[in-house]
Amino acid sequence: MVLRVLVKGAGVAGLTVAYELASRGAKVVVIERRPTLAGSASWFAGGMLAPYCERENAEEAVVQLGRGAATWWDKAIPGLVTFAGTLVVAPRRDAGEISRFATRTCNFSRIGRAEIAALEPDLADRFDAGLFFAEEAHLDPRQALAGLRDRLVAMEVGFCFDRTEPPPGYRADATVDCSGVAAADDLPDLRGVRGEMLYLQTSELSLSRPVRLIHPRIPVYIVPRGDGRFMVGATMIESDSDAPVTVRSLMELLNAAYALHPAFGEARVVEVSSGVRPAYPDNLPRVTRQADTIFVNGLYRHGFLLAPALARQAADAVLGDVFMKEEVNETDRQWRDA
Ligand SMILES: Cc1cc2nc3c(=O)[nH]c(=O)nc-3n(C[C@H](O)[C@H](O)[C@H](O)COP(=O)(O)OP(=O)(O)OC[C@H]3O[C@@H](n4cnc5c(N)ncnc54)[C@H](O)[C@@H]3O)c2cc1C
């Protein structure tokens, strides 16, 4: 029997769940309330696949669930992931912050001026000390979402944009709700954590990997997107508002970018946006069930990092559950036929 699964939401959770289910033979339809992939929290992400750096503020579970993510993405969309590590630096006056960061993370090497210059020639002489997380990776979230949608279309997954309900007459054997912060009515523990970000463009600077500038007040990261574009992120504000970016946040993000390199002073500001991360009280994601719906939610600041592991768990739950129901039905049938 071919299993029919409805997936609600075409953010990173919904698309990875659809991919896991379709790869295992399910017939999947994805519904998305927006007209395109743009505008979800996933659309505004940095795309850092950084389990070890994230350990600074996250539980060990994030490292365990996230360490296979780069390989998963590379297999799903070959050529998408850049395996170049993460560089962490601090302004000279905050050099002590490097040691604090080091005590809370793992899998890095301590590096000095020469190594920083070798990794990122444009940052030569700007920082005396840093940490290099060689096993980390990054991707462009917008390319990842579009690439996954294209793979799914090729796998005969159906897409219905601009909809919150399945097409008339459609009947699913199972539903997986991946609607992010919009699921808060069904998941009362869920909250929004607002993240503001911007894109800068300059041909005066080149970076090969995400660079995190640690700072006691405004930690910031810059992720190169190629063609002179850089994503600068991100604020962490306890709010589910996706209103336009505030002046304070914009100033702080721009100041941090300028502190990393003054070439950003001449850069063009090509986008200023905000997204709302869905989070549970412990900031860890969950696969849960209510009646016939499985929810994949709470990916917080780790959507691209944790979605592959959560999607596998969700697919196991859907398939395991349906096979169980099938077995029950089969037992019923045997009784009836006896
Ligand atoms: C500024 C910023 C930077 C980030 N950087 C990173 C990073 O570097 N690395 C990382 O791993 N993570 C990062 N994240 C976190 C990551 O983006 C989130 O964890 C992730 O996007 C959550 O994905 P999701 O699919 O659960 O939710 P969403 O991306 O919000 O997707 C939910 C989708 O469901 C749709 N929907 C809602 N209601 C319905 C309905 N009733 N029917 C149908 N569709 C519906 C929505 O329109 C939306 O498209 C960042 C987030 C932000 C905001």
Short mmCIF file of C-alpha atoms and ligand atoms in Angstrom, two decimals:
data_model
loop_
_atom_site.label_atom_id
_atom_site.label_comp_id
_atom_site.label_asym_id
_atom_site.label_seq_id
_atom_site.Cartn_x
_atom_site.Cartn_y
_atom_site.Cartn_z
CA MET A 1 0.00 0.00 0.00
CA VAL A 2 1.29 3.51 -0.84
CA LEU A 3 0.94 5.85 2.10
CA ARG A 4 -0.55 9.31 1.46
CA VAL A 5 0.88 12.02 3.72
CA LEU A 6 -0.10 15.68 3.94
CA VAL A 7 2.68 18.02 5.09
CA LYS A 8 1.65 21.51 6.28
CA GLY A 9 4.28 24.21 5.75
CA ALA A 10 7.09 24.56 3.21
CA GLY A 11 9.79 25.85 5.56
CA VAL A 12 12.88 23.79 6.25
CA ALA A 13 10.97 21.43 8.57
CA GLY A 14 8.20 20.70 6.04
CA LEU A 15 10.53 20.21 3.09
CA THR A 16 12.93 17.90 4.94
CA VAL A 17 10.02 15.84 6.31
CA ALA A 18 8.56 15.60 2.79
CA TYR A 19 11.97 14.47 1.50
CA GLU A 20 12.40 11.76 4.14
CA LEU A 21 8.87 10.46 3.57
CA ALA A 22 9.06 10.54 -0.24
CA SER A 23 12.48 8.81 -0.12
CA ARG A 24 10.82 5.98 1.82
CA GLY A 25 8.04 5.57 -0.74
CA ALA A 26 5.23 7.73 0.69
CA LYS A 27 3.03 9.81 -1.63
CA VAL A 28 3.40 13.32 -0.22
CA VAL A 29 1.50 16.58 -0.76
CA VAL A 30 2.87 19.82 0.76
CA ILE A 31 0.52 22.74 1.43
CA GLU A 32 1.91 26.21 2.13
CA ARG A 33 -0.12 29.25 3.11
CA ARG A 34 2.21 31.72 1.35
CA PRO A 35 2.30 32.09 -2.43
CA THR A 36 6.02 31.13 -2.64
CA LEU A 37 8.83 29.77 -0.45
CA ALA A 38 9.82 33.32 0.54
CA GLY A 39 8.90 34.83 3.90
CA SER A 40 9.16 31.90 6.34
CA ALA A 41 11.67 31.91 9.22
CA SER A 42 13.72 29.52 7.09
CA TRP A 43 13.98 32.12 4.31
CA PHE A 44 15.83 34.54 6.60
CA ALA A 45 18.27 32.06 8.18
CA GLY A 46 22.04 32.32 8.10
CA GLY A 47 22.45 28.72 6.98
CA MET A 48 25.27 27.92 9.38
CA LEU A 49 25.61 24.18 10.04
CA ALA A 50 27.58 24.82 13.22
CA PRO A 51 26.82 22.24 15.93
CA TYR A 52 29.99 22.91 17.92
CA CYS A 53 29.77 26.72 17.96
CA GLU A 54 26.08 26.51 18.81
CA ARG A 55 26.99 24.51 21.92
CA GLU A 56 27.98 27.85 23.46
CA ASN A 57 24.30 28.50 24.17
CA ALA A 58 22.69 25.14 23.50
CA GLU A 59 22.33 21.70 25.03
CA GLU A 60 24.56 18.77 24.03
CA ALA A 61 21.49 17.36 22.19
CA VAL A 62 21.98 20.05 19.54
CA VAL A 63 25.50 18.75 18.84
CA GLN A 64 24.32 15.15 18.72
CA LEU A 65 21.31 15.84 16.47
CA GLY A 66 23.16 18.33 14.26
CA ARG A 67 26.52 16.74 13.56
CA GLY A 68 25.23 14.76 10.53
CA ALA A 69 23.35 17.70 8.97
CA ALA A 70 26.00 18.88 6.50
CA THR A 71 26.35 15.36 5.05
CA TRP A 72 22.54 15.04 4.80
CA TRP A 73 22.24 18.32 2.88
CA ASP A 74 25.18 17.46 0.65
CA LYS A 75 23.55 14.17 -0.28
CA ALA A 76 20.09 15.70 -0.80
CA ILE A 77 21.38 18.60 -2.92
CA PRO A 78 24.93 17.87 -4.15
CA GLY A 79 27.14 20.96 -4.38
CA LEU A 80 25.01 23.06 -2.02
CA VAL A 81 27.10 22.81 1.16
CA THR A 82 30.40 24.62 1.64
CA PHE A 83 32.67 22.63 3.95
CA ALA A 84 35.01 25.40 5.12
CA GLY A 85 34.53 25.54 8.89
CA THR A 86 33.69 28.53 11.09
CA LEU A 87 36.06 31.25 12.24
CA VAL A 88 35.43 32.90 15.62
CA VAL A 89 37.18 36.16 16.46
CA ALA A 90 36.81 38.96 19.03
CA PRO A 91 37.81 42.63 18.95
CA ARG A 92 41.19 43.13 20.68
CA ARG A 93 39.64 44.78 23.74
CA ASP A 94 37.32 41.75 24.18
CA ALA A 95 39.99 39.08 23.57
CA GLY A 96 39.04 37.43 26.91
CA GLU A 97 35.71 36.51 25.32
CA ILE A 98 37.56 33.98 23.14
CA SER A 99 38.53 31.94 26.20
CA ARG A 100 34.98 32.12 27.57
CA PHE A 101 33.60 30.88 24.22
CA ALA A 102 36.23 28.10 24.17
CA THR A 103 35.21 26.77 27.58
CA ARG A 104 31.61 26.30 26.38
CA THR A 105 32.36 24.66 23.00
CA CYS A 106 34.46 21.83 21.55
CA ASN A 107 36.12 20.57 18.34
CA PHE A 108 38.09 23.74 17.59
CA SER A 109 41.71 24.77 17.33
CA ARG A 110 43.06 27.96 18.88
CA ILE A 111 44.64 30.11 16.21
CA GLY A 112 46.67 33.33 16.04
CA ARG A 113 47.26 36.14 13.56
CA ALA A 114 49.10 34.03 10.98
CA GLU A 115 46.44 31.32 10.84
CA ILE A 116 43.61 33.87 10.71
CA ALA A 117 45.39 35.56 7.77
CA ALA A 118 45.84 32.20 6.03
CA LEU A 119 42.16 31.33 6.41
CA GLU A 120 40.77 34.79 5.62
CA PRO A 121 43.41 37.01 3.96
CA ASP A 122 41.12 40.05 4.14
CA LEU A 123 41.08 39.79 7.94
CA ALA A 124 44.91 39.76 8.21
CA ASP A 125 46.19 41.95 11.07
CA ARG A 126 42.69 42.73 12.31
CA PHE A 127 42.51 40.08 15.07
CA ASP A 128 45.20 38.59 17.32
CA ALA A 129 43.47 35.38 18.32
CA GLY A 130 40.56 33.22 17.31
CA LEU A 131 39.03 29.75 17.24
CA PHE A 132 38.66 27.62 14.13
CA PHE A 133 35.89 25.01 13.97
CA ALA A 134 37.16 23.04 10.96
CA GLU A 135 34.34 20.47 10.90
CA GLU A 136 31.52 22.97 10.47
CA ALA A 137 29.87 23.96 7.20
CA HIS A 138 27.33 26.38 5.73
CA LEU A 139 24.77 26.68 2.96
CA ASP A 140 22.56 29.31 1.37
CA PRO A 141 19.08 28.70 2.90
CA ARG A 142 17.20 30.14 -0.10
CA GLN A 143 19.09 27.86 -2.48
CA ALA A 144 18.54 24.97 -0.07
CA LEU A 145 14.76 25.51 0.09
CA ALA A 146 14.44 25.95 -3.68
CA GLY A 147 16.78 23.01 -4.36
CA LEU A 148 14.82 20.74 -2.04
CA ARG A 149 11.51 21.81 -3.59
CA ASP A 150 12.91 20.95 -7.05
CA ARG A 151 14.12 17.55 -5.82
CA LEU A 152 10.71 16.91 -4.30
CA VAL A 153 8.89 17.87 -7.50
CA ALA A 154 11.17 15.41 -9.35
CA MET A 155 10.16 12.78 -6.76
CA GLU A 156 6.48 13.51 -7.60
CA VAL A 157 5.69 15.32 -4.37
CA GLY A 158 2.71 17.65 -4.92
CA PHE A 159 2.87 21.34 -3.91
CA CYS A 160 -0.13 23.59 -3.21
CA PHE A 161 0.88 27.18 -2.44
CA ASP A 162 -1.50 29.84 -1.13
CA ARG A 163 -3.46 27.19 0.79
CA THR A 164 -4.03 26.18 4.39
CA GLU A 165 -6.32 23.27 3.53
CA PRO A 166 -5.70 20.26 1.26
CA PRO A 167 -7.23 20.27 -2.22
CA PRO A 168 -10.95 19.28 -2.32
CA GLY A 169 -11.41 15.51 -2.28
CA TYR A 170 -7.87 14.81 -1.06
CA ARG A 171 -7.67 12.30 1.79
CA ALA A 172 -4.44 11.66 3.69
CA ASP A 173 -3.49 8.64 5.78
CA ALA A 174 -1.38 10.91 7.99
CA THR A 175 -0.72 14.63 8.48
CA VAL A 176 2.56 16.22 9.56
CA ASP A 177 2.22 19.82 10.75
CA CYS A 178 5.40 21.84 10.15
CA SER A 179 3.83 25.28 10.28
CA GLY A 180 6.43 26.85 12.59
CA VAL A 181 5.29 29.57 14.94
CA ALA A 182 1.79 29.54 13.37
CA ALA A 183 1.17 26.24 15.22
CA ALA A 184 1.17 28.04 18.59
CA ASP A 185 -2.63 27.65 18.92
CA ASP A 186 -2.21 23.86 18.89
CA LEU A 187 1.11 23.84 20.76
CA PRO A 188 0.66 26.20 23.72
CA ASP A 189 4.29 25.82 24.87
CA LEU A 190 5.56 27.24 21.59
CA ARG A 191 6.85 30.84 21.47
CA GLY A 192 8.41 33.11 18.86
CA VAL A 193 11.96 34.44 18.99
CA ARG A 194 12.39 37.30 16.58
CA GLY A 195 15.55 37.42 14.48
CA GLU A 196 16.56 40.49 12.46
CA MET A 197 19.12 40.26 9.70
CA LEU A 198 20.45 42.11 6.70
CA TYR A 199 22.24 41.55 3.44
CA LEU A 200 25.21 43.73 2.54
CA GLN A 201 26.95 43.80 -0.84
CA THR A 202 30.51 44.87 -1.51
CA SER A 203 33.26 43.81 -3.89
CA GLU A 204 35.91 45.21 -1.50
CA LEU A 205 35.92 42.18 0.77
CA SER A 206 36.01 38.45 0.35
CA LEU A 207 35.33 35.77 3.01
CA SER A 208 35.34 32.00 2.54
CA ARG A 209 33.35 30.92 5.60
CA PRO A 210 31.03 32.23 8.33
CA VAL A 211 32.83 34.53 10.74
CA ARG A 212 31.45 35.04 14.25
CA LEU A 213 32.44 38.20 16.04
CA ILE A 214 32.00 37.57 19.74
CA HIS A 215 31.19 40.50 21.86
CA PRO A 216 29.69 40.65 25.37
CA ARG A 217 26.67 42.69 24.18
CA ILE A 218 26.13 42.10 20.47
CA PRO A 219 27.46 38.79 19.17
CA VAL A 220 27.08 38.78 15.39
CA TYR A 221 27.90 36.52 12.48
CA ILE A 222 28.56 37.18 8.84
CA VAL A 223 27.94 34.48 6.26
CA PRO A 224 29.34 34.96 2.74
CA ARG A 225 26.83 34.16 0.00
CA GLY A 226 29.16 34.60 -2.98
CA ASP A 227 28.92 37.38 -5.58
CA GLY A 228 29.93 39.94 -2.94
CA ARG A 229 26.81 39.43 -0.78
CA PHE A 230 27.02 38.86 2.97
CA MET A 231 24.24 37.90 5.38
CA VAL A 232 24.66 39.68 8.71
CA GLY A 233 22.70 38.28 11.65
CA ALA A 234 21.02 38.07 13.90
CA THR A 235 19.13 39.54 16.82
CA MET A 236 17.44 37.29 19.41
CA ILE A 237 14.36 39.00 20.76
CA GLU A 238 11.61 37.33 22.79
CA SER A 239 8.75 38.33 20.52
CA ASP A 240 6.60 36.78 17.81
CA SER A 241 6.45 40.02 15.83
CA ASP A 242 7.79 40.01 12.29
CA ALA A 243 7.42 43.80 12.02
CA PRO A 244 10.16 45.71 10.15
CA VAL A 245 13.64 45.86 11.72
CA THR A 246 14.14 48.49 14.41
CA VAL A 247 16.70 51.30 14.18
CA ARG A 248 18.51 49.95 17.27
CA SER A 249 18.91 46.47 15.77
CA LEU A 250 19.95 47.86 12.42
CA MET A 251 22.59 50.07 14.05
CA GLU A 252 23.93 47.19 16.14
CA LEU A 253 24.18 44.81 13.19
CA LEU A 254 25.83 47.46 11.01
CA ASN A 255 28.25 48.45 13.80
CA ALA A 256 29.27 44.84 14.27
CA ALA A 257 29.83 44.35 10.53
CA TYR A 258 31.91 47.51 10.46
CA ALA A 259 33.92 46.28 13.48
CA LEU A 260 34.69 43.08 11.60
CA HIS A 261 35.97 45.04 8.60
CA PRO A 262 35.71 48.74 7.68
CA ALA A 263 35.11 47.78 4.02
CA PHE A 264 31.50 47.21 5.11
CA GLY A 265 31.30 51.00 5.50
CA GLU A 266 31.06 51.32 1.71
CA ALA A 267 28.83 48.28 1.21
CA ARG A 268 25.27 48.55 -0.16
CA VAL A 269 22.46 47.51 2.16
CA VAL A 270 20.47 45.24 -0.16
CA GLU A 271 18.00 43.71 2.29
CA VAL A 272 16.80 44.29 5.84
CA SER A 273 14.37 41.65 7.16
CA SER A 274 13.10 39.81 10.20
CA GLY A 275 11.88 36.27 10.82
CA VAL A 276 10.32 34.51 13.82
CA ARG A 277 11.97 31.33 15.11
CA PRO A 278 9.63 28.78 16.69
CA ALA A 279 10.90 27.66 20.11
CA TYR A 280 9.84 25.53 23.07
CA PRO A 281 10.73 26.57 26.66
CA ASP A 282 13.93 24.44 26.64
CA ASN A 283 14.84 25.65 23.13
CA LEU A 284 15.00 22.05 21.88
CA PRO A 285 12.92 20.77 18.95
CA ARG A 286 10.27 18.06 19.26
CA VAL A 287 8.29 15.57 17.23
CA THR A 288 4.92 15.28 18.99
CA ARG A 289 1.51 13.84 18.23
CA GLN A 290 -2.03 15.12 18.81
CA ALA A 291 -4.80 12.83 17.57
CA ASP A 292 -3.93 12.00 13.92
CA THR A 293 -1.42 14.83 13.43
CA ILE A 294 2.32 14.69 14.03
CA PHE A 295 3.94 18.06 14.77
CA VAL A 296 7.58 18.87 13.97
CA ASN A 297 8.40 22.15 15.64
CA GLY A 298 10.63 24.16 17.99
CA LEU A 299 13.65 24.28 15.71
CA TYR A 300 14.56 27.64 17.30
CA ARG A 301 17.89 28.94 15.95
CA HIS A 302 18.92 25.56 14.52
CA GLY A 303 16.46 24.85 11.70
CA PHE A 304 18.89 23.86 8.97
CA LEU A 305 21.14 22.13 11.49
CA LEU A 306 18.47 19.99 13.17
CA ALA A 307 15.76 19.53 10.51
CA PRO A 308 17.35 16.41 8.92
CA ALA A 309 17.43 14.52 12.24
CA LEU A 310 13.91 15.67 13.17
CA ALA A 311 12.61 14.75 9.70
CA ARG A 312 13.93 11.21 10.15
CA GLN A 313 12.20 10.96 13.53
CA ALA A 314 8.95 12.27 12.03
CA ALA A 315 9.11 9.81 9.11
CA ASP A 316 9.73 6.96 11.58
CA ALA A 317 6.71 8.10 13.60
CA VAL A 318 4.44 8.38 10.54
CA LEU A 319 5.49 5.09 8.96
CA GLY A 320 5.66 3.18 12.24
CA ASP A 321 2.23 4.40 13.23
CA VAL A 322 0.64 3.62 9.89
CA PHE A 323 2.20 0.16 9.78
CA MET A 324 0.85 -0.42 13.27
CA LYS A 325 -2.62 0.64 12.15
CA GLU A 326 -2.26 -1.65 9.11
CA GLU A 327 -1.37 -4.57 11.36
CA VAL A 328 -4.42 -3.85 13.51
CA ASN A 329 -6.62 -3.70 10.41
CA GLU A 330 -5.09 -6.93 9.13
CA THR A 331 -5.84 -8.62 12.48
CA ASP A 332 -9.43 -7.32 12.30
CA ARG A 333 -9.72 -8.69 8.78
CA GLN A 334 -8.40 -12.12 9.82
CA TRP A 335 -10.97 -12.23 12.63
CA ARG A 336 -13.74 -11.19 10.22
CA ASP A 337 -12.65 -13.74 7.59
CA ALA A 338 -12.26 -16.57 10.09
C1 LIG B 1 17.53 35.66 11.28
C2 LIG B 1 17.58 34.16 11.47
C3 LIG B 1 18.78 33.48 11.32
C4 LIG B 1 18.85 32.09 11.46
N1 LIG B 1 20.03 31.43 11.22
C5 LIG B 1 20.07 30.08 11.28
C6 LIG B 1 21.28 29.38 10.95
O1 LIG B 1 22.31 29.97 10.63
N2 LIG B 1 21.28 27.99 11.01
C7 LIG B 1 20.16 27.30 11.35
O2 LIG B 1 20.22 26.05 11.36
N3 LIG B 1 19.00 27.94 11.66
C8 LIG B 1 18.93 29.31 11.64
N4 LIG B 1 17.77 29.97 11.95
C9 LIG B 1 16.64 29.21 12.47
C10 LIG B 1 15.78 28.62 11.39
O3 LIG B 1 15.53 29.57 10.40
C11 LIG B 1 14.46 28.13 12.02
O4 LIG B 1 14.74 27.20 13.04
C12 LIG B 1 13.64 27.42 10.95
O5 LIG B 1 13.45 28.27 9.87
C13 LIG B 1 12.28 26.94 11.45
O6 LIG B 1 11.75 26.24 10.36
P1 LIG B 1 10.24 25.77 10.31
O7 LIG B 1 10.08 25.06 9.01
O8 LIG B 1 9.87 25.10 11.57
O9 LIG B 1 9.40 27.14 10.29
P2 LIG B 1 9.20 28.18 9.09
O10 LIG B 1 10.46 28.35 8.33
O11 LIG B 1 8.57 29.40 9.67
O12 LIG B 1 8.17 27.47 8.12
C14 LIG B 1 6.80 27.30 8.48
C15 LIG B 1 6.01 27.40 7.19
O13 LIG B 1 4.66 27.01 7.44
C16 LIG B 1 3.78 27.89 6.74
N5 LIG B 1 2.47 27.83 7.38
C17 LIG B 1 2.08 28.41 8.54
N6 LIG B 1 0.80 28.07 8.81
C18 LIG B 1 0.36 27.26 7.81
C19 LIG B 1 -0.86 26.57 7.53
N7 LIG B 1 -1.91 26.64 8.36
N8 LIG B 1 -0.94 25.84 6.39
C20 LIG B 1 0.11 25.75 5.54
N9 LIG B 1 1.31 26.38 5.75
C21 LIG B 1 1.43 27.11 6.89
C22 LIG B 1 4.48 29.24 6.85
O14 LIG B 1 4.01 30.13 5.86
C23 LIG B 1 5.94 28.84 6.65
O15 LIG B 1 6.31 28.85 5.29
C24 LIG B 1 17.68 31.36 11.80
C25 LIG B 1 16.46 32.04 11.94
C26 LIG B 1 16.39 33.43 11.77
C27 LIG B 1 15.06 34.14 11.89
#
